[in-house]
Coordinates of C-alpha atoms in Angstrom, one line a residue:
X1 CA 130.3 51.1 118.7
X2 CA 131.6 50.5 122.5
X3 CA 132.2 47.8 124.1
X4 CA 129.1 47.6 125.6
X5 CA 127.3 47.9 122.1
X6 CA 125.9 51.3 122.5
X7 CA 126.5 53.9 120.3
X8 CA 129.3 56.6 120.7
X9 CA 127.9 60.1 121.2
X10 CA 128.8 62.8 118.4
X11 CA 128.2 65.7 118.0
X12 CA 125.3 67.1 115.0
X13 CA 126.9 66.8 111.7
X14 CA 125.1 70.0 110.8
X15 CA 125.9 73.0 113.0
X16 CA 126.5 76.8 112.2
X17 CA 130.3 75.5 112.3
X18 CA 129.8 73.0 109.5
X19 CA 127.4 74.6 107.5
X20 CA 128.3 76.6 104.3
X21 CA 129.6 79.7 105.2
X22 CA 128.0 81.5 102.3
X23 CA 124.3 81.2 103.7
X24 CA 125.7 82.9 107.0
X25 CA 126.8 85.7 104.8
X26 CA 122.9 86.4 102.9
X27 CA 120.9 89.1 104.1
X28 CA 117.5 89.6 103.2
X29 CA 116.6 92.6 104.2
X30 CA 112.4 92.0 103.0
X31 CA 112.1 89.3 104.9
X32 CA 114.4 90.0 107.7
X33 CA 114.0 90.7 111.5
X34 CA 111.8 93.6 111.0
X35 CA 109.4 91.2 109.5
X36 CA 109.4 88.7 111.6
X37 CA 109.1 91.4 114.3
X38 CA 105.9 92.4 112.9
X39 CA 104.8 89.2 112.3
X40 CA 104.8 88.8 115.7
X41 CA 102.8 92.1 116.5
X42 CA 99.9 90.9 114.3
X43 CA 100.1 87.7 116.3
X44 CA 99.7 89.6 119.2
X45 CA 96.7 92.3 117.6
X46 CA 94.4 88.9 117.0
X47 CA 95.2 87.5 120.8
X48 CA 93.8 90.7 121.7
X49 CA 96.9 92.0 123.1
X50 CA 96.2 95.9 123.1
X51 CA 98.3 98.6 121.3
X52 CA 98.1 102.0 120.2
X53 CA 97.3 100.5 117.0
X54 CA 94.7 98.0 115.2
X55 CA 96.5 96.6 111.9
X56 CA 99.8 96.5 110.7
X57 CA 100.7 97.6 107.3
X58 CA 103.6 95.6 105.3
X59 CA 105.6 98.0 103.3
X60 CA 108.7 95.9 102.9
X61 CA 107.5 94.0 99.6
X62 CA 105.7 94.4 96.8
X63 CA 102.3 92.3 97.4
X64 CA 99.6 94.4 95.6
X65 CA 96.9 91.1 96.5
X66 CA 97.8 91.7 100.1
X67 CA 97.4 95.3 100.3
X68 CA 93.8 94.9 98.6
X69 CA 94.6 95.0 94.7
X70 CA 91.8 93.4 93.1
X71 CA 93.2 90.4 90.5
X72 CA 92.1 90.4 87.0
X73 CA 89.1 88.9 86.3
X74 CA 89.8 87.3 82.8
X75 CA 93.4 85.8 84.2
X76 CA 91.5 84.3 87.3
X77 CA 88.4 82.5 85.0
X78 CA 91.3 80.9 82.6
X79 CA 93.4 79.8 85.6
X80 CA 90.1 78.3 87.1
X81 CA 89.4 76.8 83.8
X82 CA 93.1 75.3 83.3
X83 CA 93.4 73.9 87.4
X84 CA 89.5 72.6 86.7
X85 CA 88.5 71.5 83.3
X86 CA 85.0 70.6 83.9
X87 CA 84.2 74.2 84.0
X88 CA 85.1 74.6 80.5
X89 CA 81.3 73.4 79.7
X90 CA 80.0 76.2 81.9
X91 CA 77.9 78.7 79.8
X92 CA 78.9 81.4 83.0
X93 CA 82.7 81.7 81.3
X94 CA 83.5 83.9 78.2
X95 CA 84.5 81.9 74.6
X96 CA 88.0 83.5 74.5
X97 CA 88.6 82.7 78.4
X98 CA 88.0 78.8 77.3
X99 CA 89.9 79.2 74.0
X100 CA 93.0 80.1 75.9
X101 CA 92.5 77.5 78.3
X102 CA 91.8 74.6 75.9
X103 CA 95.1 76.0 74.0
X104 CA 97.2 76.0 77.3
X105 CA 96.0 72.2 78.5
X106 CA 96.7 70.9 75.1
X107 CA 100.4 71.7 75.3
X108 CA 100.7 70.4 78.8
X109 CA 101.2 66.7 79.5
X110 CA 98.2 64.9 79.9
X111 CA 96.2 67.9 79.0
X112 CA 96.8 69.3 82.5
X113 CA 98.1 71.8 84.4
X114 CA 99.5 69.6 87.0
X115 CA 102.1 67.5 84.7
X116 CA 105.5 68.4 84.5
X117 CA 106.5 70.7 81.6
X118 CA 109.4 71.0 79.6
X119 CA 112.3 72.4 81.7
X120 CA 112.6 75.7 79.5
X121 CA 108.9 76.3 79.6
X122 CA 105.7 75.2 78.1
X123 CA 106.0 75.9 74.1
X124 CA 103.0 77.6 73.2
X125 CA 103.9 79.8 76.2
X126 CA 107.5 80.7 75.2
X127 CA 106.5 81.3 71.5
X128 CA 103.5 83.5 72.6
X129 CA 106.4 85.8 75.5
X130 CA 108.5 86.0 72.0
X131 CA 105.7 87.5 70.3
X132 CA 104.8 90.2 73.1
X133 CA 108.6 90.9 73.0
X134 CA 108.5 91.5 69.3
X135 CA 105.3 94.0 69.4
X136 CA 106.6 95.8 72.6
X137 CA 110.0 96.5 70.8
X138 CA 108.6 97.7 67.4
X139 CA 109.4 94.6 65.4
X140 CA 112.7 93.4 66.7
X141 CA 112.2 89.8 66.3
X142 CA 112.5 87.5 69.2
X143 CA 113.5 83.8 69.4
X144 CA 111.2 81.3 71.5
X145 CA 114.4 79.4 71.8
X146 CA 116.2 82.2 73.6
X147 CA 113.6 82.5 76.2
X148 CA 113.2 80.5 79.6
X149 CA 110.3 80.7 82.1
X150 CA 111.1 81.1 85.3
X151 CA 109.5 81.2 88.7
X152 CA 109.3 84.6 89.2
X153 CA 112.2 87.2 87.7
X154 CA 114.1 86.1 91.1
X155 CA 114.7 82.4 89.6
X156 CA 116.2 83.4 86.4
X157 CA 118.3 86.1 88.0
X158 CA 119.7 83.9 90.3
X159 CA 120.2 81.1 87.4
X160 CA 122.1 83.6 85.2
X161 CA 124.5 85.2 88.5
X162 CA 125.5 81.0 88.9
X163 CA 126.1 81.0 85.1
X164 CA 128.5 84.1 85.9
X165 CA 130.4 83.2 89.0
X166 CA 133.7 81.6 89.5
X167 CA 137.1 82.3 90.5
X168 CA 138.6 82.7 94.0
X169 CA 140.4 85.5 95.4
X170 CA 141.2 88.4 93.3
X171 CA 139.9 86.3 90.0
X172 CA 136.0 85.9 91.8
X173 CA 133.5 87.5 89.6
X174 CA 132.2 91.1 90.8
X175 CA 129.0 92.2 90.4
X176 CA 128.2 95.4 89.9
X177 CA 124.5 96.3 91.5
X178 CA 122.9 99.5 92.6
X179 CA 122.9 100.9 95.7
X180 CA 119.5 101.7 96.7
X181 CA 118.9 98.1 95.8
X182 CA 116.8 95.3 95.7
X183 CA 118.4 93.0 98.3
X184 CA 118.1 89.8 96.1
X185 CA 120.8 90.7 94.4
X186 CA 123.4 90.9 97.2
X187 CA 121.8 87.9 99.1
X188 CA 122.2 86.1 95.9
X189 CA 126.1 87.4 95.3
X190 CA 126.5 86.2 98.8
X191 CA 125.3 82.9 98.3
X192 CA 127.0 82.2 95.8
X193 CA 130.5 83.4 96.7
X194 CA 130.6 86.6 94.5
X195 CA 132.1 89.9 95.2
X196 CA 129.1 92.9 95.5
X197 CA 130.4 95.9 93.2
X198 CA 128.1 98.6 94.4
X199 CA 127.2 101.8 92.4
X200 CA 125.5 104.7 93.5
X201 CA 122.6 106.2 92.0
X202 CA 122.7 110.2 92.2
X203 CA 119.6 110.9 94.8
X204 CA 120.2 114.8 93.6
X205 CA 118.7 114.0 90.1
X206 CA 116.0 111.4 90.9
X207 CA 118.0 108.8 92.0
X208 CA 119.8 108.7 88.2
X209 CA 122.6 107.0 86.9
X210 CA 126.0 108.4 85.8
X211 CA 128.4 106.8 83.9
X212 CA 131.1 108.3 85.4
X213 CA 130.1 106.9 88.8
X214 CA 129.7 103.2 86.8
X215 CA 133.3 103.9 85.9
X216 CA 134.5 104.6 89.0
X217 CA 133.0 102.0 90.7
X218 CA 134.9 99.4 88.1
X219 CA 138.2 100.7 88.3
X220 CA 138.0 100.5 92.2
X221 CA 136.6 96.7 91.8
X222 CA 139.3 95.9 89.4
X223 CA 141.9 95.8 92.5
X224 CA 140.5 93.1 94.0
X225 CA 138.0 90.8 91.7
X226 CA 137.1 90.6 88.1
X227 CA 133.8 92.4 87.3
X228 CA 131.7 90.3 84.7
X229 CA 128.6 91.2 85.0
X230 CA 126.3 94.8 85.6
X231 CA 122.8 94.3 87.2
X232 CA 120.2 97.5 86.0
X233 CA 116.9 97.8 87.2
X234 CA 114.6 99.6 85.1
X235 CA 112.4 101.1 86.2
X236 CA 114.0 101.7 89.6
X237 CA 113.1 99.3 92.8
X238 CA 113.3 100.8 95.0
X239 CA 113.9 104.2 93.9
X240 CA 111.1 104.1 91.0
X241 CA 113.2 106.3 88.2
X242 CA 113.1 105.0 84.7
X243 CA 115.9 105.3 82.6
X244 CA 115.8 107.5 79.6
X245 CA 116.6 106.2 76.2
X246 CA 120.4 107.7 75.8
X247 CA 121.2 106.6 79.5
X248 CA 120.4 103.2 78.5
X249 CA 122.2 103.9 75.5
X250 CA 125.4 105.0 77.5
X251 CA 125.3 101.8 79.4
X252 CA 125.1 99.4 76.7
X253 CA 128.4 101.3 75.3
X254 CA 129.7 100.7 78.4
X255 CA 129.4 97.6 78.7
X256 CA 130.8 97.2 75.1
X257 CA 133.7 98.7 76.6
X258 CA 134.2 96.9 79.8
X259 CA 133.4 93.5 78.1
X260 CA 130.6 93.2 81.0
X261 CA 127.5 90.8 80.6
X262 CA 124.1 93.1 81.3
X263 CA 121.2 92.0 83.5
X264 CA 118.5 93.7 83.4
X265 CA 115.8 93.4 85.4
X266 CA 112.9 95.3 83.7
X267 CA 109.5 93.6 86.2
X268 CA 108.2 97.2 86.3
X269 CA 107.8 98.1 82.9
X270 CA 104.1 98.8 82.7
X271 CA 104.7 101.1 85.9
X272 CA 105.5 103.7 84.3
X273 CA 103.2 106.9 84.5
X274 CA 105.0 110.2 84.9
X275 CA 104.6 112.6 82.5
X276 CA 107.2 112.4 79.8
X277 CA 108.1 109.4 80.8
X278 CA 108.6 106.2 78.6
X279 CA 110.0 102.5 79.4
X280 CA 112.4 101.5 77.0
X281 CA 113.9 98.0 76.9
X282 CA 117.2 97.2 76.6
X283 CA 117.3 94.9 74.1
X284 CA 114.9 97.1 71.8
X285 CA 117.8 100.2 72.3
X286 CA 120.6 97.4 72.2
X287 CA 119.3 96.2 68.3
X288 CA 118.3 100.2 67.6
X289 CA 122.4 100.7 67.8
X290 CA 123.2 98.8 65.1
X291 CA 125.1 95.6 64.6
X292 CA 128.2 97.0 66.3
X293 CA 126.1 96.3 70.0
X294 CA 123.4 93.6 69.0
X295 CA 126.0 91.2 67.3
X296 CA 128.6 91.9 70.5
X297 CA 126.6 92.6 73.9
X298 CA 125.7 89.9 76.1
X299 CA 121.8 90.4 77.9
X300 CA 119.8 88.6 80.1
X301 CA 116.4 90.6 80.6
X302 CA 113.5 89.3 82.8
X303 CA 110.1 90.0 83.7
X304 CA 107.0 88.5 85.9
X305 CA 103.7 88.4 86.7
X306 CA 103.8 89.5 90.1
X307 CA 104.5 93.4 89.6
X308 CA 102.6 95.5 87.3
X309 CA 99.1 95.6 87.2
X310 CA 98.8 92.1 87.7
X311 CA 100.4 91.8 90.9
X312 CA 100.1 87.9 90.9
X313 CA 102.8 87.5 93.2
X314 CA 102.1 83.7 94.4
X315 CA 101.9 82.1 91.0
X316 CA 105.2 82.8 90.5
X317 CA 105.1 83.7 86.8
X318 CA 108.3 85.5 85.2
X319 CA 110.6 84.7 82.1
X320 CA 114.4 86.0 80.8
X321 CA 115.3 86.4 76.8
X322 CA 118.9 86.0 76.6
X323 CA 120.7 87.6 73.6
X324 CA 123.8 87.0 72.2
X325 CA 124.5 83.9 74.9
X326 CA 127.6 81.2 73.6
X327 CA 125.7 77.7 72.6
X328 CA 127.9 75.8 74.7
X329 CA 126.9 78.2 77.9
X330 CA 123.5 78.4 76.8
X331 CA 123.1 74.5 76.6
X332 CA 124.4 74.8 80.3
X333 CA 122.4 77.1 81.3
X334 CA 119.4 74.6 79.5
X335 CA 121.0 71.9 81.5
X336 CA 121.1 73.8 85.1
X337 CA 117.1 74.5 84.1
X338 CA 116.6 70.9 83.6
X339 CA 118.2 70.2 87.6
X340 CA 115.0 71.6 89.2
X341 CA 112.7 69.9 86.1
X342 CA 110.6 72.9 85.3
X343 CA 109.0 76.1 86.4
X344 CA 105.4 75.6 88.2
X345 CA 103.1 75.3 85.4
X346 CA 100.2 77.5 86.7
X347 CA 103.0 80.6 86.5
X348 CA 103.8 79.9 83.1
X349 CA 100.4 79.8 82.1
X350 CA 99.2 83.0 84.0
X351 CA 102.5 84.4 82.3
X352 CA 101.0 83.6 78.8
X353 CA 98.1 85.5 79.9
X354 CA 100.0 88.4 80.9
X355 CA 101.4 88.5 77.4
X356 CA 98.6 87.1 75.4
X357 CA 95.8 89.5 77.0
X358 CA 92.5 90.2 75.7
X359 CA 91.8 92.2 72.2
X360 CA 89.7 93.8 70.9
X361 CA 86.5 92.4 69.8
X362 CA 86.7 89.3 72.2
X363 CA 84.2 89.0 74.5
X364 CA 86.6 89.6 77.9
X365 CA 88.0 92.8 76.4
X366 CA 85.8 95.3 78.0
X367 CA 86.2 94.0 81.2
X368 CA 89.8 93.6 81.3
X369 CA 90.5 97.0 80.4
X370 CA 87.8 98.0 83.3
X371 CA 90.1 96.0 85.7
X372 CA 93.7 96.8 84.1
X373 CA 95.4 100.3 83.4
X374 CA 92.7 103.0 85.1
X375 CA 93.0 102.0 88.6
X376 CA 96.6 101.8 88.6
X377 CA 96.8 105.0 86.9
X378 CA 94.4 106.6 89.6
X379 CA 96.5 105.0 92.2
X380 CA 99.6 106.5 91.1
X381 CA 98.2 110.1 90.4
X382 CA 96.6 110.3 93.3
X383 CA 100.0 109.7 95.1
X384 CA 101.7 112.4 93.3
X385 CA 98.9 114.8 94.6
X386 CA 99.5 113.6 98.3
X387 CA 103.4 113.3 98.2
X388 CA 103.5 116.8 96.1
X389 CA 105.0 119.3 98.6
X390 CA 105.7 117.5 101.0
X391 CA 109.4 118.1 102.7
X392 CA 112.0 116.0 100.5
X393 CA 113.3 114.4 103.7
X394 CA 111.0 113.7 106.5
X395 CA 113.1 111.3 108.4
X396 CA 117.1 110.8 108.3
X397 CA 116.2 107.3 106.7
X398 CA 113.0 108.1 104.5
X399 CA 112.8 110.3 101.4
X400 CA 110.3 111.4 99.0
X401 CA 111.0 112.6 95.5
X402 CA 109.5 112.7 92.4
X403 CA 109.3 108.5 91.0
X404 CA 108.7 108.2 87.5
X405 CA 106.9 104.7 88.1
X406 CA 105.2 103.1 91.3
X407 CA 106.4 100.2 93.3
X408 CA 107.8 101.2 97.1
X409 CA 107.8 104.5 97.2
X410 CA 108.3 106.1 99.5
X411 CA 111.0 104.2 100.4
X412 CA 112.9 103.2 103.1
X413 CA 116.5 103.0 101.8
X414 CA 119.3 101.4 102.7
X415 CA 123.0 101.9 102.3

């Protein structure tokens, strides 16, 4: 204080000088300056500022409810149900749409949705994703206590990349990521003081992935970080290929090889509908190799509600199994969970939906499969029929080619 008692002026504590230099460095390319750009165009559209145009259409994410995807029926009526419990004495709601939400209240706190949950994920919920694991991979068994819901795949990504860092210099962890990417991945590697390790996928061959390349890129990273960790997306986004069942088998070896921890970020998987084509997971092929891989190999694999046929983006639903995780870094990683107390409940509940759908026999059955699959399989043919022909480059930055599963195609794709 000065001598005449007022208050010496500083300058803000806080200024792009002061402030962590790692946020300076994230990009995020889907919700960047182009966005906010047309953002601003639709501001203008509704102050009835004229353009050559009437509406603009957002193809830089993923938002299926935006674009004018209906949701499903049966998850909307339990999710009314759970958020307003009175209903559940309204004749107007199916018996199994109350069963599943008297079974979801009773293992929250309270018997409501809006208590705090256990920081790993509601129980009922986690035992019910390990069960859908186990069908979907043939009878591999699967370990509630391996799996963590998350909000959305992003949150568990991100959880297992600050598991993974550390280092400075030439000892910082490298990540290896594809290039076409999603950009969460190298805004996240930025944020957190990584190295990016890019790898190209071959555009020639459908945007697939060679092993040679995966090799090159590691030697080249060796000189000046530590590579720990390979991100795979599977299917592709944005590129939409999915990985046949010896590539992902070639990946795991290499892996085994390179001593590299796997991520793989599988939030498409019931995108797939080219002919021929077949999602396989990676810890279904990893156990399929024999104890050699599945004792050894270290996997983090996610999914969420928000892609798919769901397309429940704004619950923000997802989980990751890990497999094969150290104790003493897996009671970390339950302890970095615990920090932000727990995932929102409604995702964790719309995710035990997503894995716990109707059957047959129960009452909502018929008209969930009237609301699932068909659409989404119309959609995507009738996309193929457009697309087919068409040039394979029709701008210097936009391609079309032949995607094995649907999510941004066609894409714009950056290097």
């Amino acid at each position: 204080m000065s001598e005449n008692g007022a208050l010496p002026r500083l300058g803000k504590v806080l200024t792009v000088d002061t402030m962590n230099p790692n946020v300076k460095k994230v990009d995020y390319a889907v919700r960047g300056p182009i966005v906010q750009r047309a953002v601003q165009i639709e501001k203008e559209l509704k102050e009835g500022v004229k353009k050559p145009f009437e509406e603009v259409i957002k193809a830089n994410i993923g938002d299926a409810h935006a674009m004018g995807q209906q949701p499903i029926t049966f998850f909307r009526q339990v999710m009314a149900l759970c958020t307003y419990p009175q209903l559940l004495d309204d004749n107007k709601f199916p018996e199994d749409t109350k069963s599943r939400a008297r079974r979801i209240l009773q293992s929250c706190g309270g018997n409501s949705i809006g208590a705090y949950t256990t920081s790993q994920g509601i129980d009922c919920v986690r035992h019910d994703v390990a069960n859908y694991i186990q069908r979907r991979d043939g009878g591999i068994p699967s370990d509630p206590d391996n799996i963590y819901l998350t909000t959305g795949a992003s949150d568990g990504i991100v959880t297992i990349l600050k598991l993974l860092t550390a280092g400075e210099g030439r000892t910082r962890t490298g990540v290896m990521i594809s290039i076409p990417q999603y950009p969460l991945y190298s805004a996240s590697i930025a944020e957190l003081g990584a190295v990016q390790v890019n790898y190209y996928l071959n555009e020639e061959k459908c945007w697939s992935l060679d092993i040679s390349e995966l090799q090159r890129s590691l030697q080249a990273a060796r000189e000046h970080c530590i590579p720990r960790v390979l991100c795979i997306i599977n299917p592709g986004n944005p590129t939409g290929q999915v990985q046949s069942r010896q590539c992902i088998e070639d990946v795991i070896k290499f892996a085994a090889k390179e001593n590299l921890f796997l991520m793989a970020d599988e939030v498409y998987q019931d995108n797939v509908y080219a002919e021929g084509c077949e999602f396989h997971s990676f810890k279904k092929v990893l156990f399929e190799m024999g104890p050699e891989y599945s004792s050894k190999v270290e996997l983090a694999s996610f999914h969420s509600t928000s892609k798919c046929y769901m397309g429940e983006c704004g619950f923000r639903g997802g989980y990751m199994e890990v497999i094969n995780m150290d104790p003493e870094v897996k009671a970390q990683l339950t302890k970095l969970v615990s920090v932000r107390l727990c995932p929102p409940a409604p995702g964790q509940a719309l995710m035990d939906l997503v894995v716990n759908s109707p059957q047959p026999g129960e009452p909502s059955y018929q008209t969930f499969i009237k609301d699932d699959h068909p659409s989404s399989n119309r959609q995507a043919q009738d996309f193929a029929q457009q697309t087919e022909g068409i040039p394979s480059e029709i701008h210097p930055a936009v391609f079309l080619t032949q995607f094995s599963s649907t999510n941004y195609s066609p894409s714009t794709t950056t290097y």
